[in-house]
Amino acid sequence: MKLELSKMQLINLRNICKKGWGGYSKPSDELDEMVKNGLLTKKDGPFDDVVYHPTNKGYEYINS
């Protein structure tokens, strides 16, 4: 099954993969969709924020 990401999702995934993480002040529906597809993981951050980390599947998607 080929995943179809929006342009904004692709930009966010590239940036998160480049840094190894991405911190956001509140959860994002677009990023949560990528969590459901296994491209990212989501954890509560230390400052009442949300932190997303790429999975191996996320790195593979960006590098393909």
mmCIF file with all atom_site columns, N, CA, C and O in Angstrom, residues 6-38:
data_model
loop_
_atom_site.group_PDB
_atom_site.id
_atom_site.type_symbol
_atom_site.label_atom_id
_atom_site.label_alt_id
_atom_site.label_comp_id
_atom_site.label_asym_id
_atom_site.label_entity_id
_atom_site.label_seq_id
_atom_site.pdbx_PDB_ins_code
_atom_site.Cartn_x
_atom_site.Cartn_y
_atom_site.Cartn_z
_atom_site.occupancy
_atom_site.B_iso_or_equiv
_atom_site.pdbx_formal_charge
_atom_site.auth_seq_id
_atom_site.auth_comp_id
_atom_site.auth_asym_id
_atom_site.auth_atom_id
_atom_site.pdbx_PDB_model_num
ATOM 1   N N  . SER A 1 6  ? 0.212  14.728 2.020  1.00 0.00 ? 6  SER A N  1
ATOM 2   C CA . SER A 1 6  ? 0.048  16.071 1.480  1.00 0.00 ? 6  SER A CA 1
ATOM 3   C C  . SER A 1 6  ? 1.415  16.757 1.437  1.00 0.00 ? 6  SER A C  1
ATOM 4   O O  . SER A 1 6  ? 2.384  16.288 2.042  1.00 0.00 ? 6  SER A O  1
ATOM 5   N N  . LYS A 1 7  ? 1.482  17.854 0.728  1.00 0.00 ? 7  LYS A N  1
ATOM 6   C CA . LYS A 1 7  ? 2.738  18.595 0.622  1.00 0.00 ? 7  LYS A CA 1
ATOM 7   C C  . LYS A 1 7  ? 3.230  19.032 2.009  1.00 0.00 ? 7  LYS A C  1
ATOM 8   O O  . LYS A 1 7  ? 4.410  18.923 2.325  1.00 0.00 ? 7  LYS A O  1
ATOM 9   N N  . MET A 1 8  ? 2.314  19.494 2.862  1.00 0.00 ? 8  MET A N  1
ATOM 10  C CA . MET A 1 8  ? 2.678  19.946 4.208  1.00 0.00 ? 8  MET A CA 1
ATOM 11  C C  . MET A 1 8  ? 3.148  18.777 5.075  1.00 0.00 ? 8  MET A C  1
ATOM 12  O O  . MET A 1 8  ? 4.100  18.904 5.835  1.00 0.00 ? 8  MET A O  1
ATOM 13  N N  . GLN A 1 9  ? 2.495  17.617 4.946  1.00 0.00 ? 9  GLN A N  1
ATOM 14  C CA . GLN A 1 9  ? 2.928  16.440 5.702  1.00 0.00 ? 9  GLN A CA 1
ATOM 15  C C  . GLN A 1 9  ? 4.339  16.031 5.285  1.00 0.00 ? 9  GLN A C  1
ATOM 16  O O  . GLN A 1 9  ? 5.159  15.689 6.126  1.00 0.00 ? 9  GLN A O  1
ATOM 17  N N  . LEU A 1 10 ? 4.609  16.072 3.999  1.00 0.00 ? 10 LEU A N  1
ATOM 18  C CA . LEU A 1 10 ? 5.922  15.703 3.495  1.00 0.00 ? 10 LEU A CA 1
ATOM 19  C C  . LEU A 1 10 ? 6.999  16.666 4.011  1.00 0.00 ? 10 LEU A C  1
ATOM 20  O O  . LEU A 1 10 ? 8.073  16.232 4.440  1.00 0.00 ? 10 LEU A O  1
ATOM 21  N N  . ILE A 1 11 ? 6.703  17.948 4.015  1.00 0.00 ? 11 ILE A N  1
ATOM 22  C CA . ILE A 1 11 ? 7.647  18.952 4.541  1.00 0.00 ? 11 ILE A CA 1
ATOM 23  C C  . ILE A 1 11 ? 7.908  18.698 6.020  1.00 0.00 ? 11 ILE A C  1
ATOM 24  O O  . ILE A 1 11 ? 9.065  18.686 6.463  1.00 0.00 ? 11 ILE A O  1
ATOM 25  N N  . ASN A 1 12 ? 6.841  18.481 6.796  1.00 0.00 ? 12 ASN A N  1
ATOM 26  C CA . ASN A 1 12 ? 7.005  18.213 8.223  1.00 0.00 ? 12 ASN A CA 1
ATOM 27  C C  . ASN A 1 12 ? 7.794  16.941 8.471  1.00 0.00 ? 12 ASN A C  1
ATOM 28  O O  . ASN A 1 12 ? 8.680  16.908 9.332  1.00 0.00 ? 12 ASN A O  1
ATOM 29  N N  . LEU A 1 13 ? 7.511  15.880 7.717  1.00 0.00 ? 13 LEU A N  1
ATOM 30  C CA . LEU A 1 13 ? 8.232  14.615 7.890  1.00 0.00 ? 13 LEU A CA 1
ATOM 31  C C  . LEU A 1 13 ? 9.710  14.788 7.569  1.00 0.00 ? 13 LEU A C  1
ATOM 32  O O  . LEU A 1 13 ? 10.575 14.294 8.306  1.00 0.00 ? 13 LEU A O  1
ATOM 33  N N  . ARG A 1 14 ? 10.029 15.504 6.494  1.00 0.00 ? 14 ARG A N  1
ATOM 34  C CA . ARG A 1 14 ? 11.441 15.756 6.155  1.00 0.00 ? 14 ARG A CA 1
ATOM 35  C C  . ARG A 1 14 ? 12.151 16.513 7.272  1.00 0.00 ? 14 ARG A C  1
ATOM 36  O O  . ARG A 1 14 ? 13.270 16.173 7.653  1.00 0.00 ? 14 ARG A O  1
ATOM 37  N N  . ASN A 1 15 ? 11.511 17.556 7.797  1.00 0.00 ? 15 ASN A N  1
ATOM 38  C CA . ASN A 1 15 ? 12.122 18.345 8.862  1.00 0.00 ? 15 ASN A CA 1
ATOM 39  C C  . ASN A 1 15 ? 12.306 17.533 10.131 1.00 0.00 ? 15 ASN A C  1
ATOM 40  O O  . ASN A 1 15 ? 13.344 17.641 10.797 1.00 0.00 ? 15 ASN A O  1
ATOM 41  N N  . ILE A 1 16 ? 11.329 16.724 10.493 1.00 0.00 ? 16 ILE A N  1
ATOM 42  C CA . ILE A 1 16 ? 11.441 15.888 11.689 1.00 0.00 ? 16 ILE A CA 1
ATOM 43  C C  . ILE A 1 16 ? 12.540 14.850 11.507 1.00 0.00 ? 16 ILE A C  1
ATOM 44  O O  . ILE A 1 16 ? 13.323 14.601 12.429 1.00 0.00 ? 16 ILE A O  1
ATOM 45  N N  . CYS A 1 17 ? 12.632 14.251 10.331 1.00 0.00 ? 17 CYS A N  1
ATOM 46  C CA . CYS A 1 17 ? 13.687 13.268 10.074 1.00 0.00 ? 17 CYS A CA 1
ATOM 47  C C  . CYS A 1 17 ? 15.068 13.917 10.102 1.00 0.00 ? 17 CYS A C  1
ATOM 48  O O  . CYS A 1 17 ? 16.027 13.321 10.591 1.00 0.00 ? 17 CYS A O  1
ATOM 49  N N  . LYS A 1 18 ? 15.165 15.136 9.594  1.00 0.00 ? 18 LYS A N  1
ATOM 50  C CA . LYS A 1 18 ? 16.454 15.834 9.561  1.00 0.00 ? 18 LYS A CA 1
ATOM 51  C C  . LYS A 1 18 ? 16.965 16.101 10.977 1.00 0.00 ? 18 LYS A C  1
ATOM 52  O O  . LYS A 1 18 ? 18.135 15.895 11.278 1.00 0.00 ? 18 LYS A O  1
ATOM 53  N N  . LYS A 1 19 ? 16.069 16.562 11.875 1.00 0.00 ? 19 LYS A N  1
ATOM 54  C CA . LYS A 1 19 ? 16.455 16.884 13.245 1.00 0.00 ? 19 LYS A CA 1
ATOM 55  C C  . LYS A 1 19 ? 16.419 15.660 14.162 1.00 0.00 ? 19 LYS A C  1
ATOM 56  O O  . LYS A 1 19 ? 17.049 15.660 15.203 1.00 0.00 ? 19 LYS A O  1
ATOM 57  N N  . GLY A 1 20 ? 15.630 14.662 13.808 1.00 0.00 ? 20 GLY A N  1
ATOM 58  C CA . GLY A 1 20 ? 15.449 13.498 14.662 1.00 0.00 ? 20 GLY A CA 1
ATOM 59  C C  . GLY A 1 20 ? 14.279 13.646 15.613 1.00 0.00 ? 20 GLY A C  1
ATOM 60  O O  . GLY A 1 20 ? 13.946 12.723 16.338 1.00 0.00 ? 20 GLY A O  1
ATOM 61  N N  . TRP A 1 21 ? 13.644 14.793 15.620 1.00 0.00 ? 21 TRP A N  1
ATOM 62  C CA . TRP A 1 21 ? 12.483 15.059 16.467 1.00 0.00 ? 21 TRP A CA 1
ATOM 63  C C  . TRP A 1 21 ? 11.798 16.339 16.001 1.00 0.00 ? 21 TRP A C  1
ATOM 64  O O  . TRP A 1 21 ? 12.379 17.119 15.254 1.00 0.00 ? 21 TRP A O  1
ATOM 65  N N  . GLY A 1 22 ? 10.578 16.545 16.464 1.00 0.00 ? 22 GLY A N  1
ATOM 66  C CA . GLY A 1 22 ? 9.866  17.786 16.186 1.00 0.00 ? 22 GLY A CA 1
ATOM 67  C C  . GLY A 1 22 ? 8.951  18.114 17.350 1.00 0.00 ? 22 GLY A C  1
ATOM 68  O O  . GLY A 1 22 ? 8.146  17.284 17.759 1.00 0.00 ? 22 GLY A O  1
ATOM 69  N N  . GLY A 1 23 ? 9.097  19.289 17.923 1.00 0.00 ? 23 GLY A N  1
ATOM 70  C CA . GLY A 1 23 ? 8.275  19.723 19.050 1.00 0.00 ? 23 GLY A CA 1
ATOM 71  C C  . GLY A 1 23 ? 7.223  20.718 18.597 1.00 0.00 ? 23 GLY A C  1
ATOM 72  O O  . GLY A 1 23 ? 7.518  21.646 17.851 1.00 0.00 ? 23 GLY A O  1
ATOM 73  N N  . TYR A 1 24 ? 5.992  20.512 19.040 1.00 0.00 ? 24 TYR A N  1
ATOM 74  C CA . TYR A 1 24 ? 4.874  21.364 18.657 1.00 0.00 ? 24 TYR A CA 1
ATOM 75  C C  . TYR A 1 24 ? 4.076  21.730 19.904 1.00 0.00 ? 24 TYR A C  1
ATOM 76  O O  . TYR A 1 24 ? 3.954  20.931 20.829 1.00 0.00 ? 24 TYR A O  1
ATOM 77  N N  . SER A 1 25 ? 3.510  22.932 19.924 1.00 0.00 ? 25 SER A N  1
ATOM 78  C CA . SER A 1 25 ? 2.778  23.400 21.102 1.00 0.00 ? 25 SER A CA 1
ATOM 79  C C  . SER A 1 25 ? 1.479  22.629 21.320 1.00 0.00 ? 25 SER A C  1
ATOM 80  O O  . SER A 1 25 ? 1.002  22.523 22.441 1.00 0.00 ? 25 SER A O  1
ATOM 81  N N  . LYS A 1 26 ? 0.903  22.090 20.250 1.00 0.00 ? 26 LYS A N  1
ATOM 82  C CA . LYS A 1 26 ? -0.313 21.290 20.379 1.00 0.00 ? 26 LYS A CA 1
ATOM 83  C C  . LYS A 1 26 ? -0.309 20.199 19.311 1.00 0.00 ? 26 LYS A C  1
ATOM 84  O O  . LYS A 1 26 ? 0.393  20.322 18.297 1.00 0.00 ? 26 LYS A O  1
ATOM 85  N N  . PRO A 1 27 ? -1.066 19.134 19.528 1.00 0.00 ? 27 PRO A N  1
ATOM 86  C CA . PRO A 1 27 ? -1.113 18.052 18.538 1.00 0.00 ? 27 PRO A CA 1
ATOM 87  C C  . PRO A 1 27 ? -1.625 18.539 17.187 1.00 0.00 ? 27 PRO A C  1
ATOM 88  O O  . PRO A 1 27 ? -2.413 19.473 17.108 1.00 0.00 ? 27 PRO A O  1
ATOM 89  N N  . SER A 1 28 ? -1.164 17.903 16.146 1.00 0.00 ? 28 SER A N  1
ATOM 90  C CA . SER A 1 28 ? -1.556 18.246 14.786 1.00 0.00 ? 28 SER A CA 1
ATOM 91  C C  . SER A 1 28 ? -2.252 17.046 14.149 1.00 0.00 ? 28 SER A C  1
ATOM 92  O O  . SER A 1 28 ? -1.753 15.919 14.228 1.00 0.00 ? 28 SER A O  1
ATOM 93  N N  . ASP A 1 29 ? -3.411 17.278 13.529 1.00 0.00 ? 29 ASP A N  1
ATOM 94  C CA . ASP A 1 29 ? -4.134 16.192 12.862 1.00 0.00 ? 29 ASP A CA 1
ATOM 95  C C  . ASP A 1 29 ? -3.296 15.565 11.755 1.00 0.00 ? 29 ASP A C  1
ATOM 96  O O  . ASP A 1 29 ? -3.314 14.348 11.573 1.00 0.00 ? 29 ASP A O  1
ATOM 97  N N  . GLU A 1 30 ? -2.576 16.400 11.003 1.00 0.00 ? 30 GLU A N  1
ATOM 98  C CA . GLU A 1 30 ? -1.745 15.874 9.913  1.00 0.00 ? 30 GLU A CA 1
ATOM 99  C C  . GLU A 1 30 ? -0.625 14.996 10.446 1.00 0.00 ? 30 GLU A C  1
ATOM 100 O O  . GLU A 1 30 ? -0.327 13.949 9.878  1.00 0.00 ? 30 GLU A O  1
ATOM 101 N N  . LEU A 1 31 ? 0.009  15.409 11.545 1.00 0.00 ? 31 LEU A N  1
ATOM 102 C CA . LEU A 1 31 ? 1.080  14.602 12.123 1.00 0.00 ? 31 LEU A CA 1
ATOM 103 C C  . LEU A 1 31 ? 0.517  13.358 12.795 1.00 0.00 ? 31 LEU A C  1
ATOM 104 O O  . LEU A 1 31 ? 1.116  12.278 12.716 1.00 0.00 ? 31 LEU A O  1
ATOM 105 N N  . ASP A 1 32 ? -0.645 13.476 13.440 1.00 0.00 ? 32 ASP A N  1
ATOM 106 C CA . ASP A 1 32 ? -1.273 12.313 14.067 1.00 0.00 ? 32 ASP A CA 1
ATOM 107 C C  . ASP A 1 32 ? -1.647 11.259 13.034 1.00 0.00 ? 32 ASP A C  1
ATOM 108 O O  . ASP A 1 32 ? -1.595 10.058 13.309 1.00 0.00 ? 32 ASP A O  1
ATOM 109 N N  . GLU A 1 33 ? -1.993 11.693 11.825 1.00 0.00 ? 33 GLU A N  1
ATOM 110 C CA . GLU A 1 33 ? -2.281 10.747 10.741 1.00 0.00 ? 33 GLU A CA 1
ATOM 111 C C  . GLU A 1 33 ? -1.016 9.958  10.391 1.00 0.00 ? 33 GLU A C  1
ATOM 112 O O  . GLU A 1 33 ? -1.081 8.755  10.137 1.00 0.00 ? 33 GLU A O  1
ATOM 113 N N  . MET A 1 34 ? 0.132  10.633 10.407 1.00 0.00 ? 34 MET A N  1
ATOM 114 C CA . MET A 1 34 ? 1.391  9.936  10.122 1.00 0.00 ? 34 MET A CA 1
ATOM 115 C C  . MET A 1 34 ? 1.765  8.991  11.266 1.00 0.00 ? 34 MET A C  1
ATOM 116 O O  . MET A 1 34 ? 2.398  7.967  11.034 1.00 0.00 ? 34 MET A O  1
ATOM 117 N N  . VAL A 1 35 ? 1.361  9.319  12.495 1.00 0.00 ? 35 VAL A N  1
ATOM 118 C CA . VAL A 1 35 ? 1.567  8.404  13.624 1.00 0.00 ? 35 VAL A CA 1
ATOM 119 C C  . VAL A 1 35 ? 0.760  7.129  13.379 1.00 0.00 ? 35 VAL A C  1
ATOM 120 O O  . VAL A 1 35 ? 1.274  6.011  13.534 1.00 0.00 ? 35 VAL A O  1
ATOM 121 N N  . LYS A 1 36 ? -0.496 7.276  12.950 1.00 0.00 ? 36 LYS A N  1
ATOM 122 C CA . LYS A 1 36 ? -1.357 6.118  12.668 1.00 0.00 ? 36 LYS A CA 1
ATOM 123 C C  . LYS A 1 36 ? -0.795 5.264  11.539 1.00 0.00 ? 36 LYS A C  1
ATOM 124 O O  . LYS A 1 36 ? -0.969 4.049  11.527 1.00 0.00 ? 36 LYS A O  1
ATOM 125 N N  . ASN A 1 37 ? -0.104 5.904  10.578 1.00 0.00 ? 37 ASN A N  1
ATOM 126 C CA . ASN A 1 37 ? 0.489  5.171  9.452  1.00 0.00 ? 37 ASN A CA 1
ATOM 127 C C  . ASN A 1 37 ? 1.865  4.609  9.781  1.00 0.00 ? 37 ASN A C  1
ATOM 128 O O  . ASN A 1 37 ? 2.490  3.971  8.937  1.00 0.00 ? 37 ASN A O  1
ATOM 129 N N  . GLY A 1 38 ? 2.361  4.847  11.000 1.00 0.00 ? 38 GLY A N  1
ATOM 130 C CA . GLY A 1 38 ? 3.629  4.273  11.428 1.00 0.00 ? 38 GLY A CA 1
ATOM 131 C C  . GLY A 1 38 ? 4.860  5.045  11.004 1.00 0.00 ? 38 GLY A C  1
ATOM 132 O O  . GLY A 1 38 ? 5.972  4.529  11.113 1.00 0.00 ? 38 GLY A O  1
#
